[in-house]
């Protein structure tokens, strides 16, 4: 039996039935990790994982994640385990405390087998900017296509069948877009639902902890383990929790979905439209109600600019602590300014520097009102328009992305086109509004996957999982592992 | 908005305490052509200045004080663990006063 291709619940049962024990399972996972062909790992925690498996408390074996291997994006602090955020400025950095996410998963008995690559400091959506080079999409064994980012490694390890789940962070679509490109379920809950203590901040007003799994139920299982107030994170929510995996009710009868026309219509790929439309029809046949609604086109076209301005501005100030003095590689210099300037010049990739300059430009005294504050105002208008739509329906339904995984050398897309500004970046609405948002597989074009997105009301994760499970029952696309034979 | 040219970009980068190669400044200048067009889209929204800026998705209120329980603070050794140069329990930097 290929245990690593199993979903969390099946693996849990196999562990309970004694078909495999945790140490054997962790060894399998680590062996496969060592053969990773996708440049998905910053660090494989072999010693730490085997020790954790050997020390598992058998009294906790009924926890669904007990003995289950997983991978963390390398921007989550893990005490005594190197954490670089795929940046040279953090080369050799070993945190002295652990993120709440890592602590909660460890408490449940989940075993961390590795830290995954990312776009440097979680900025970027290509999986091309980490200090170890490109991360590849397991669905393209020729390694010509990206898996997307920034949570590129976390997506690759689940798609390649190394672990059944992984953790990422999602600031604009950094888990949900790679999920679309890799036939995975990518879920970010409501802002505040999962503690961000120990997650390296990129843009805190938009940052979310999110997870990758290979089916919807597993996604609910992972959220169950992570959700809940953490006093170490003052932005974490006190809203009541649910037993998400048990609350899933895939009955779609009477459920109302809104399709935002301007976003859907900005997609040019006819095949993605055809599969989406067929799925909409299947939903209707199961009793769901689909309403095509409008959002002001000017607001839609402002989605990407709003995101880039707010995220760059927040990132510029948040990363001022990366100075090469308290941690990171140390350079010589005649004064501390030269030490710091050398560290940041050598430590950041070109893309990071460009984003910091853009953020700083938007924060200039002369520009702030016209650019930064206005972006924050547009954010409010987009959020108000989105919540108004959600007042009259259960969720918003859209194709997750306008294309399958792009080629690394596909050339520059037109960054002023409606497709780029709107449908390639619409998932950021979920970050603007902090809404629970899930992507799951919708179809394949020429062997490459693409996904569908369901975004629900604030703290309505259980409803989002139920609606997504209803769609998963229609597509029957679940538990997919990429075959990597060249 | 401030006019964008290479000297301005260099000044911003240096204020942010890093430098870039000449070719990277040229790429960034080209990128600004697009970015400024995208930023203009923000200004075209009707009624944009009639609303308050949104700084977070929604308010999360923390309105209680934690229990006053003594905890062990960060040990000096741990705090300095990742620093490149440490002397006598302090991070060493180049001398700034003669």
Coordinates of C-alpha atoms in Angstrom, one line a residue:
Chain A
X1 CA 0.0 0.0 0.0
X2 CA 1.3 3.5 -0.8
X3 CA 0.6 5.0 2.6
X4 CA 1.9 8.4 1.6
X5 CA -0.8 8.7 -1.1
X6 CA -3.5 8.3 1.5
X7 CA -5.5 11.1 3.0
X8 CA -5.3 12.1 6.7
X9 CA -8.3 10.1 7.8
X10 CA -7.3 6.9 6.0
X11 CA -3.7 7.2 7.3
X12 CA -5.2 7.8 10.8
X13 CA -7.2 4.6 10.5
X14 CA -4.1 2.7 9.2
X15 CA -2.2 3.8 12.2
X16 CA -5.0 2.8 14.6
X17 CA -5.3 -0.6 12.9
X18 CA -1.6 -1.2 13.2
X19 CA -1.0 -1.5 9.5
X20 CA 1.9 0.9 9.9
X21 CA 3.4 2.6 13.0
X22 CA 4.3 6.2 13.3
X23 CA 8.1 5.6 13.0
X24 CA 7.7 3.5 9.8
X25 CA 5.4 6.2 8.4
X26 CA 7.8 9.0 9.2
X27 CA 10.7 7.1 7.7
X28 CA 8.7 6.5 4.5
X29 CA 7.9 10.2 4.3
X30 CA 11.5 11.3 5.0
X31 CA 12.9 8.9 2.4
X32 CA 10.5 10.3 -0.2
X33 CA 11.4 13.9 0.9
X34 CA 15.1 13.1 0.3
X35 CA 14.2 12.1 -3.3
X36 CA 12.2 15.3 -3.8
X37 CA 12.6 16.5 -7.4
X38 CA 10.9 19.8 -7.1
X39 CA 13.3 21.9 -4.9
X40 CA 10.6 21.9 -2.3
X41 CA 12.7 21.7 0.9
X42 CA 14.7 24.2 2.8
X43 CA 15.4 21.6 5.5
X44 CA 14.5 18.0 6.1
X45 CA 14.0 17.4 9.9
X46 CA 15.1 13.8 9.9
X47 CA 16.6 13.6 13.3
X48 CA 13.9 15.7 14.9
X49 CA 11.0 13.9 13.2
X50 CA 12.2 10.4 14.2
X51 CA 12.7 11.5 17.8
X52 CA 9.2 13.0 17.8
X53 CA 7.8 9.8 16.4
X54 CA 9.6 7.7 18.9
X55 CA 8.3 9.9 21.8
X56 CA 4.6 10.1 20.7
X57 CA 2.2 9.7 23.5
X58 CA 0.2 6.5 22.7
X59 CA -2.7 7.9 24.9
X60 CA -3.2 10.6 22.2
X61 CA -3.5 8.1 19.3
X62 CA -7.1 9.0 18.7
X63 CA -6.2 12.5 17.7
X64 CA -6.7 12.6 14.0
X65 CA -3.2 14.1 13.3
X66 CA -1.3 11.7 15.7
X67 CA 1.7 10.3 13.9
X68 CA 0.8 12.1 10.6
X69 CA 3.8 13.7 8.8
X70 CA 3.5 17.2 7.6
X71 CA 5.6 20.2 6.3
X72 CA 5.7 23.8 7.3
X73 CA 6.5 26.7 5.1
X74 CA 9.8 28.1 6.1
X75 CA 8.4 31.4 7.4
X76 CA 7.1 29.7 10.6
X77 CA 9.4 29.9 13.5
X78 CA 10.5 26.4 14.8
X79 CA 12.7 26.4 17.9
X80 CA 16.1 24.9 17.3
X81 CA 15.2 24.2 13.6
X82 CA 16.7 26.5 10.9
X83 CA 14.2 29.0 9.5
X84 CA 15.2 31.1 6.6
X85 CA 12.0 32.2 4.8
X86 CA 14.1 31.3 1.7
X87 CA 16.1 34.5 2.1
X88 CA 19.9 34.9 2.3
X89 CA 19.4 37.5 4.9
X90 CA 18.2 34.8 7.3
X91 CA 20.8 32.2 6.3
X92 CA 21.8 30.2 9.3
X93 CA 19.0 31.7 11.5
X94 CA 17.8 29.3 14.2
X95 CA 14.7 30.6 16.0
X96 CA 14.7 30.6 19.8
X97 CA 10.9 30.1 20.0
X98 CA 8.2 28.3 18.1
X99 CA 5.2 29.5 16.2
X100 CA 1.8 28.7 17.7
X101 CA 0.9 26.7 14.6
X102 CA 3.9 24.4 15.2
X103 CA 3.1 24.0 18.9
X104 CA -0.5 23.2 18.3
X105 CA 0.3 20.6 15.6
X106 CA 2.9 19.0 17.8
X107 CA 0.4 18.9 20.7
X108 CA -1.9 16.9 18.4
X109 CA 0.9 14.5 17.6
X110 CA 1.5 15.6 14.0
X111 CA 5.2 15.2 13.0
X112 CA 7.1 17.9 11.2
X113 CA 9.3 16.3 8.6
X114 CA 10.6 19.4 6.8
X115 CA 10.5 23.1 6.2
X116 CA 9.4 24.1 2.7
X117 CA 10.7 26.6 0.2
X118 CA 8.8 29.8 -0.6
X119 CA 9.1 33.0 -2.6
X120 CA 11.6 35.0 -0.6
X121 CA 10.0 36.3 2.6
X122 CA 6.6 35.1 1.3
X123 CA 6.5 37.9 -1.3
X124 CA 5.8 36.8 -4.9
X125 CA 3.5 34.4 -6.6
X126 CA 5.8 32.4 -8.8
X127 CA 7.9 30.1 -6.7
X128 CA 10.9 31.6 -8.5
X129 CA 12.5 34.0 -6.0
X130 CA 13.6 31.8 -3.1
X131 CA 17.3 31.7 -2.4
X132 CA 17.5 28.1 -3.5
X133 CA 16.1 28.8 -7.0
X134 CA 12.9 27.7 -8.7
X135 CA 10.4 25.3 -7.1
X136 CA 8.8 23.0 -9.7
X137 CA 5.3 21.9 -10.2
X138 CA 5.0 18.1 -9.8
X139 CA 2.3 18.0 -12.4
X140 CA 4.9 19.0 -15.0
X141 CA 7.8 16.5 -14.8
X142 CA 9.7 18.5 -17.5
X143 CA 10.0 21.3 -14.9
X144 CA 9.0 24.0 -17.3
X145 CA 6.0 25.2 -15.3
X146 CA 5.7 27.0 -12.0
X147 CA 3.6 25.8 -9.1
X148 CA 2.9 29.4 -8.0
X149 CA 3.7 31.0 -4.7
X150 CA 4.5 32.1 -2.4
X151 CA 3.8 28.8 -0.6
X152 CA 5.5 26.9 -3.5
X153 CA 7.3 24.2 -1.5
X154 CA 4.3 23.5 0.8
X155 CA 2.2 22.9 -2.3
X156 CA 4.8 20.7 -4.1
X157 CA 5.2 18.3 -1.1
X158 CA 1.5 17.5 -0.9
X159 CA 1.0 17.3 -4.7
X160 CA 4.0 15.0 -4.9
X161 CA 2.7 12.7 -2.2
X162 CA 5.4 13.3 0.4
X163 CA 3.0 14.3 3.1
X164 CA -0.8 14.4 3.3
X165 CA -0.9 18.1 4.4
X166 CA 1.2 21.1 4.8
X167 CA 1.0 24.6 6.2
X168 CA 1.5 27.8 4.2
X169 CA 0.7 31.5 4.6
X170 CA -1.7 33.4 2.3
X171 CA -1.4 37.2 2.0
X172 CA -3.0 37.7 -1.5
X173 CA -3.5 34.1 -2.7
X174 CA -0.2 32.4 -1.7
X175 CA -1.9 29.1 -0.8
X176 CA -5.0 29.2 -2.9
X177 CA -3.3 30.0 -6.2
X178 CA -0.7 27.2 -5.9
X179 CA -3.6 24.9 -4.9
X180 CA -5.3 25.7 -8.2
X181 CA -2.1 24.9 -10.1
X182 CA -1.4 21.7 -8.2
X183 CA -4.8 19.9 -7.9
X184 CA -4.9 20.5 -4.2
X185 CA -7.3 21.9 -1.6
X186 CA -6.0 25.2 -0.3
X187 CA -7.9 26.8 2.5
X188 CA -7.4 30.1 4.4
X189 CA -9.9 30.6 7.2
X190 CA -11.2 34.0 8.5
X191 CA -8.5 36.5 9.5
X192 CA -7.8 35.9 13.2
X193 CA -9.1 32.3 13.2
X194 CA -5.6 30.9 13.4
X195 CA -2.8 32.5 15.5
X196 CA 0.0 34.1 13.6
X197 CA 2.4 34.1 16.5
X198 CA 5.7 33.1 15.1
X199 CA 4.8 33.6 11.5
X200 CA 7.2 36.1 9.9
X201 CA 5.0 39.0 9.0
X202 CA 4.7 40.2 5.4
X203 CA 1.6 42.4 5.5
X204 CA -0.2 41.8 8.8
X205 CA -3.5 43.3 7.7
X206 CA -3.6 40.7 5.0
X207 CA -1.6 37.7 6.3
X208 CA -3.4 34.5 7.1
X209 CA -2.2 31.0 8.1
X210 CA -3.6 28.5 5.5
X211 CA -3.2 24.8 4.7
X212 CA -2.9 22.4 1.8
X213 CA -4.6 19.0 1.7
X214 CA -5.7 16.6 -1.0
X215 CA -9.4 16.7 0.0
X216 CA -11.9 19.0 1.7
X217 CA -12.5 16.9 4.8
X218 CA -8.8 16.8 5.5
X219 CA -8.7 20.6 5.3
X220 CA -11.4 20.7 8.0
X221 CA -9.4 18.3 10.1
X222 CA -6.3 20.6 9.9
X223 CA -8.3 23.7 10.7
X224 CA -9.7 22.0 13.8
X225 CA -6.2 21.5 15.1
X226 CA -5.2 25.1 14.5
X227 CA -8.2 27.3 15.1
X228 CA -8.8 29.2 18.3
X229 CA -7.8 32.2 20.3
X230 CA -4.1 32.6 21.2
X231 CA -3.3 35.2 23.8
X232 CA 0.2 35.6 22.2
X233 CA -1.5 37.0 19.1
X234 CA -3.7 40.0 19.9
X235 CA -5.3 39.8 16.4
X236 CA -6.5 36.2 17.0
X237 CA -10.2 35.9 17.3
X238 CA -12.4 34.8 20.1
X239 CA -15.3 33.8 17.9
X240 CA -16.8 30.4 18.7
X241 CA -15.2 27.3 17.1
X242 CA -16.9 24.3 15.5
X243 CA -15.9 20.7 15.0
X244 CA -15.3 21.4 11.3
X245 CA -14.8 17.9 10.0
X246 CA -18.0 16.7 11.7
X247 CA -20.0 19.7 10.6
X248 CA -19.6 19.0 6.9
X249 CA -23.0 18.6 5.2
X250 CA -22.6 18.4 1.5
X251 CA -26.3 18.8 0.7
X252 CA -26.5 21.7 -1.8
X253 CA -30.3 22.0 -1.9
X254 CA -31.3 25.6 -1.5
X255 CA -27.7 26.8 -1.1
X256 CA -27.1 30.1 -2.9
X257 CA -23.9 30.9 -4.8
X258 CA -23.1 34.3 -6.3
X259 CA -20.9 34.4 -9.4
X260 CA -19.3 37.9 -9.9
X261 CA -19.7 38.5 -13.6
X262 CA -16.9 41.0 -14.0
X263 CA -14.4 38.6 -12.5
X264 CA -15.7 35.5 -14.3
X265 CA -15.9 37.4 -17.7
X266 CA -12.3 38.6 -17.4
X267 CA -11.1 35.0 -17.9
X268 CA -10.2 34.4 -21.6
X269 CA -9.6 30.6 -21.4
X270 CA -12.7 29.0 -23.0
X271 CA -12.0 25.6 -21.6
X272 CA -11.9 26.9 -18.0
X273 CA -15.2 28.7 -18.7
X274 CA -16.7 25.4 -20.1
X275 CA -15.8 23.3 -17.1
X276 CA -16.9 26.0 -14.7
X277 CA -20.2 26.4 -16.5
X278 CA -20.7 22.6 -16.4
X279 CA -20.1 22.6 -12.7
X280 CA -22.5 25.4 -12.2
X281 CA -25.1 23.4 -14.0
X282 CA -24.4 20.3 -11.9
X283 CA -24.8 22.4 -8.8
X284 CA -28.2 23.6 -10.0
X285 CA -29.2 20.0 -10.7
X286 CA -28.4 19.3 -7.0
X287 CA -30.7 22.1 -5.9
X288 CA -28.2 24.9 -5.5
X289 CA -29.2 28.4 -6.7
X290 CA -26.7 30.4 -8.8
X291 CA -27.0 34.1 -9.1
X292 CA -24.8 36.1 -11.5
X293 CA -24.1 39.4 -9.8
X294 CA -22.2 42.6 -10.6
X295 CA -19.3 44.4 -9.0
X296 CA -18.3 47.8 -10.3
X297 CA -15.7 47.3 -13.0
X298 CA -13.6 50.1 -11.7
X299 CA -13.5 48.4 -8.3
X300 CA -12.6 45.1 -9.9
X301 CA -9.7 46.6 -11.9
X302 CA -8.4 48.1 -8.6
X303 CA -8.0 44.7 -6.9
X304 CA -4.4 44.2 -7.9
X305 CA -3.2 47.8 -7.5
X306 CA -4.9 47.9 -4.0
X307 CA -3.1 44.7 -3.1
X308 CA 0.3 45.7 -4.3
X309 CA 0.2 49.1 -2.6
X310 CA -1.0 47.9 0.8
X311 CA 1.2 44.8 0.8
X312 CA 4.4 46.6 -0.3
X313 CA 3.8 49.4 2.2
X314 CA 3.3 47.1 5.1
X315 CA 6.2 44.9 4.0
X316 CA 8.6 47.8 3.8
X317 CA 8.2 48.7 7.4
X318 CA 7.8 45.1 8.7
X319 CA 11.1 43.9 7.3
X320 CA 13.2 46.8 8.7
X321 CA 14.3 44.4 11.5
X322 CA 16.3 42.4 9.0
X323 CA 19.6 44.2 9.5
X324 CA 22.3 41.5 9.6
X325 CA 23.2 42.5 13.1
X326 CA 20.9 40.7 15.5
X327 CA 20.7 37.7 13.2
X328 CA 21.6 36.7 9.7
X329 CA 25.0 36.8 7.9
X330 CA 27.4 39.5 9.3
X331 CA 29.3 41.8 7.0
X332 CA 32.2 44.1 7.8
X333 CA 31.8 47.8 7.6
X334 CA 33.2 51.1 9.0
X335 CA 30.0 51.8 10.9
X336 CA 26.7 50.0 11.7
X337 CA 25.0 51.6 8.7
X338 CA 27.5 50.1 6.3
X339 CA 27.2 46.7 8.1
X340 CA 23.4 46.9 7.7
X341 CA 23.5 48.2 4.1
X342 CA 25.9 45.4 3.0
X343 CA 23.7 42.7 4.7
X344 CA 20.5 44.0 3.1
X345 CA 22.2 44.5 -0.3
X346 CA 23.5 40.9 -0.3
X347 CA 20.6 39.4 1.6
X348 CA 17.6 40.4 -0.4
X349 CA 16.8 39.3 -4.0
X350 CA 16.0 41.9 -6.6
X351 CA 12.3 41.3 -6.4
X352 CA 12.2 42.0 -2.7
X353 CA 14.2 45.2 -3.1
X354 CA 11.8 46.3 -5.9
X355 CA 8.8 45.7 -3.6
X356 CA 10.4 47.7 -0.8
X357 CA 11.1 50.6 -3.1
X358 CA 7.5 50.6 -4.4
X359 CA 6.2 50.5 -0.8
X360 CA 8.5 53.3 0.3
X361 CA 7.5 55.4 -2.7
X362 CA 3.8 55.0 -1.8
X363 CA 4.6 56.0 1.7
X364 CA 6.4 59.3 0.8
X365 CA 4.8 62.2 2.6
X366 CA 3.9 63.7 -0.8
X367 CA 2.4 60.4 -2.1
X368 CA 0.8 58.9 1.0
X369 CA -2.6 60.4 0.8
X370 CA -2.8 59.9 -3.0
X371 CA -1.5 56.3 -3.0
X372 CA -1.4 54.5 0.3
X373 CA -4.4 56.0 2.1
X374 CA -6.4 55.8 -1.2
X375 CA -5.6 52.1 -1.6
X376 CA -6.8 51.6 2.0
X377 CA -10.0 53.4 1.1
X378 CA -10.5 51.3 -2.1
X379 CA -10.0 48.3 0.1
X380 CA -12.9 49.4 2.1
X381 CA -15.1 49.9 -1.0
X382 CA -14.2 46.4 -2.3
X383 CA -14.8 44.8 1.1
X384 CA -18.2 46.6 1.4
X385 CA -19.2 45.5 -2.1
X386 CA -18.2 41.9 -1.3
X387 CA -20.0 41.7 2.0
X388 CA -23.1 43.2 0.3
X389 CA -23.0 40.4 -2.2
X390 CA -22.6 37.9 0.7
X391 CA -25.7 39.3 2.5
X392 CA -27.8 37.7 -0.2
X393 CA -26.1 34.4 -0.7
X394 CA -24.1 31.7 1.1
X395 CA -20.9 32.1 -0.8
X396 CA -19.2 33.5 -3.8
X397 CA -18.2 31.0 -6.5
X398 CA -15.5 31.7 -9.1
X399 CA -12.7 29.9 -11.1
X400 CA -9.7 30.2 -8.9
X401 CA -7.3 31.3 -11.7
X402 CA -7.7 32.2 -15.3
X403 CA -5.0 29.7 -16.5
X404 CA -3.3 26.5 -15.6
X405 CA 0.3 26.7 -14.2
X406 CA 2.2 29.3 -16.3
X407 CA 5.6 28.5 -17.9
X408 CA 8.7 29.9 -16.2
X409 CA 9.8 31.5 -19.4
X410 CA 6.3 32.4 -20.5
X411 CA 7.1 36.1 -21.0
X412 CA 5.6 39.0 -19.3
X413 CA 1.8 39.0 -19.3
X414 CA 0.1 42.4 -19.9
X415 CA -0.1 43.7 -16.4
X416 CA -2.8 46.2 -17.3
X417 CA -5.1 43.7 -18.9
X418 CA -8.4 42.9 -17.2
X419 CA -7.3 39.2 -16.9
X420 CA -4.2 40.2 -14.9
X421 CA -5.8 42.9 -12.8
X422 CA -9.0 41.0 -12.0
X423 CA -9.2 37.3 -12.5
X424 CA -5.5 36.6 -11.9
X425 CA -5.7 38.4 -8.6
X426 CA -9.3 38.3 -7.4
X427 CA -8.5 35.9 -4.6
X428 CA -7.0 38.9 -2.7
X429 CA -10.6 40.0 -2.0
X430 CA -10.6 37.2 0.6
X431 CA -7.6 38.8 2.2
X432 CA -8.9 42.4 2.0
X433 CA -12.1 41.2 3.8
X434 CA -10.6 38.5 5.9
X435 CA -13.2 36.0 4.7
X436 CA -12.8 32.2 4.7
X437 CA -11.9 31.1 1.2
X438 CA -11.1 27.7 -0.2
X439 CA -9.8 26.4 -3.6
X440 CA -10.3 22.9 -4.7
X441 CA -9.6 21.0 -8.0
X442 CA -12.1 21.8 -10.9
X443 CA -10.5 20.2 -13.9
X444 CA -7.5 19.5 -16.1
X445 CA -6.3 21.0 -19.3
X446 CA -3.6 19.2 -21.2
X447 CA -2.7 17.3 -18.0
X448 CA -2.5 20.5 -15.9
X449 CA -4.9 21.2 -13.1
X450 CA -7.0 24.3 -12.4
X451 CA -9.2 25.1 -9.4
X452 CA -12.5 26.6 -8.3
X453 CA -12.9 29.0 -5.4
X454 CA -15.6 29.3 -2.7
X455 CA -15.5 32.3 -0.4
X456 CA -17.9 32.5 2.5
X457 CA -19.0 34.8 5.3
X458 CA -16.8 35.8 8.2
X459 CA -16.2 32.9 10.6
X460 CA -18.5 30.6 8.5
X461 CA -15.8 28.0 7.8
X462 CA -18.1 25.1 8.5
X463 CA -20.4 26.3 5.7
X464 CA -17.5 26.9 3.3
X465 CA -16.3 23.3 3.9
X466 CA -19.9 22.0 3.3
X467 CA -20.3 23.8 0.1
X468 CA -16.8 22.8 -1.1
X469 CA -17.5 19.2 -0.2
X470 CA -20.7 19.4 -2.3
X471 CA -18.6 20.6 -5.2
X472 CA -16.0 17.9 -4.6
X473 CA -18.7 15.3 -4.8
X474 CA -19.6 16.6 -8.2
X475 CA -16.1 16.9 -9.7
X476 CA -14.9 13.7 -8.0
X477 CA -11.4 15.3 -8.1
X478 CA -9.9 14.5 -4.7
X479 CA -6.8 12.7 -3.3
X480 CA -4.8 13.5 -6.4
X481 CA -1.1 12.8 -6.4
X482 CA 1.1 13.9 -9.3
X483 CA 3.0 11.1 -11.1
X484 CA 6.6 12.4 -11.6
X485 CA 8.1 9.9 -14.0
X486 CA 10.0 11.8 -16.7
Chain B
X1 CA 3.0 62.2 -7.2
X2 CA 6.8 62.5 -7.1
X3 CA 8.4 62.1 -10.6
X4 CA 10.2 58.7 -10.8
X5 CA 13.7 58.6 -12.2
X6 CA 16.9 56.6 -11.5
X7 CA 18.3 59.2 -8.9
X8 CA 15.0 59.0 -7.0
X9 CA 15.0 55.2 -7.0
X10 CA 18.6 55.1 -5.8
X11 CA 17.8 57.6 -3.0
X12 CA 14.8 55.4 -1.9
X13 CA 16.9 52.2 -2.0
X14 CA 19.7 53.8 0.0
X15 CA 17.2 55.2 2.6
X16 CA 16.0 51.6 2.9
X17 CA 19.6 50.6 3.5
X18 CA 20.4 48.6 0.4
X19 CA 21.8 49.1 -3.0
X20 CA 20.9 47.6 -6.4
X21 CA 22.8 47.0 -9.6
X22 CA 22.4 49.6 -12.4
X23 CA 20.5 47.0 -14.5
X24 CA 18.1 46.4 -11.6
X25 CA 17.4 50.1 -11.3
X26 CA 16.6 50.2 -15.0
X27 CA 14.2 47.2 -14.6
X28 CA 12.6 49.0 -11.6
X29 CA 12.2 52.2 -13.6
X30 CA 10.4 50.2 -16.3
X31 CA 8.2 48.5 -13.7
X32 CA 7.2 51.9 -12.4
X33 CA 5.7 52.8 -15.7
X34 CA 3.2 50.0 -15.2
X35 CA 2.9 50.5 -11.4
X36 CA 2.0 54.2 -11.8
X37 CA -0.7 53.3 -14.4
X38 CA -2.0 50.7 -11.9
X39 CA -2.0 53.2 -9.1
X40 CA -4.0 55.6 -11.2
X41 CA -6.8 52.9 -11.3
X42 CA -7.1 53.4 -7.6
X43 CA -7.8 57.1 -8.1
X44 CA -10.5 56.5 -10.6
X45 CA -12.9 55.0 -8.2
X46 CA -16.0 57.2 -7.7
X47 CA -16.5 58.2 -4.1
X48 CA -13.1 56.9 -3.0
X49 CA -12.4 59.8 -0.7
X50 CA -15.8 59.6 0.9
X51 CA -14.8 56.6 3.0
X52 CA -12.3 56.0 5.8
X53 CA -9.2 54.0 5.1
X54 CA -9.4 50.3 6.0
X55 CA -6.4 49.2 8.0
X56 CA -7.6 45.7 9.0
X57 CA -10.4 43.4 7.7
X58 CA -12.5 44.0 10.9
X59 CA -11.9 44.9 14.5
X60 CA -10.6 42.2 16.8
X61 CA -10.9 43.6 20.3
X62 CA -8.7 42.4 23.1
X63 CA -10.3 43.9 26.1
X64 CA -8.9 42.0 29.0
X65 CA -5.7 41.9 30.9
X66 CA -3.6 38.7 31.0
X67 CA -3.1 37.0 34.4
X68 CA -0.2 38.4 36.3
X69 CA 1.8 35.2 36.4
X70 CA 5.6 35.4 36.5
X71 CA 7.3 33.8 33.5
X72 CA 10.9 33.2 32.7
X73 CA 12.2 35.9 30.4
X74 CA 14.4 35.3 27.4
X75 CA 17.9 34.2 28.6
X76 CA 20.7 36.5 27.4
X77 CA 22.5 33.5 25.8
X78 CA 19.4 32.8 23.7
X79 CA 18.8 36.4 22.8
X80 CA 22.4 36.6 21.4
X81 CA 22.4 33.2 19.8
X82 CA 21.9 34.4 16.3
X83 CA 24.1 37.5 16.3
X84 CA 27.2 37.4 14.2
X85 CA 29.6 39.0 16.7
X86 CA 29.1 38.9 20.4
X87 CA 31.5 40.3 23.0
X88 CA 30.9 40.3 26.8
X89 CA 27.2 39.6 26.5
X90 CA 26.7 42.3 23.9
X91 CA 26.4 42.5 20.1
X92 CA 29.6 44.0 18.7
X93 CA 29.4 46.8 16.1
X94 CA 32.1 49.1 14.6
X95 CA 33.1 51.9 16.8
X96 CA 31.0 55.1 16.1
X97 CA 32.5 57.5 18.7
X98 CA 36.2 58.3 18.5

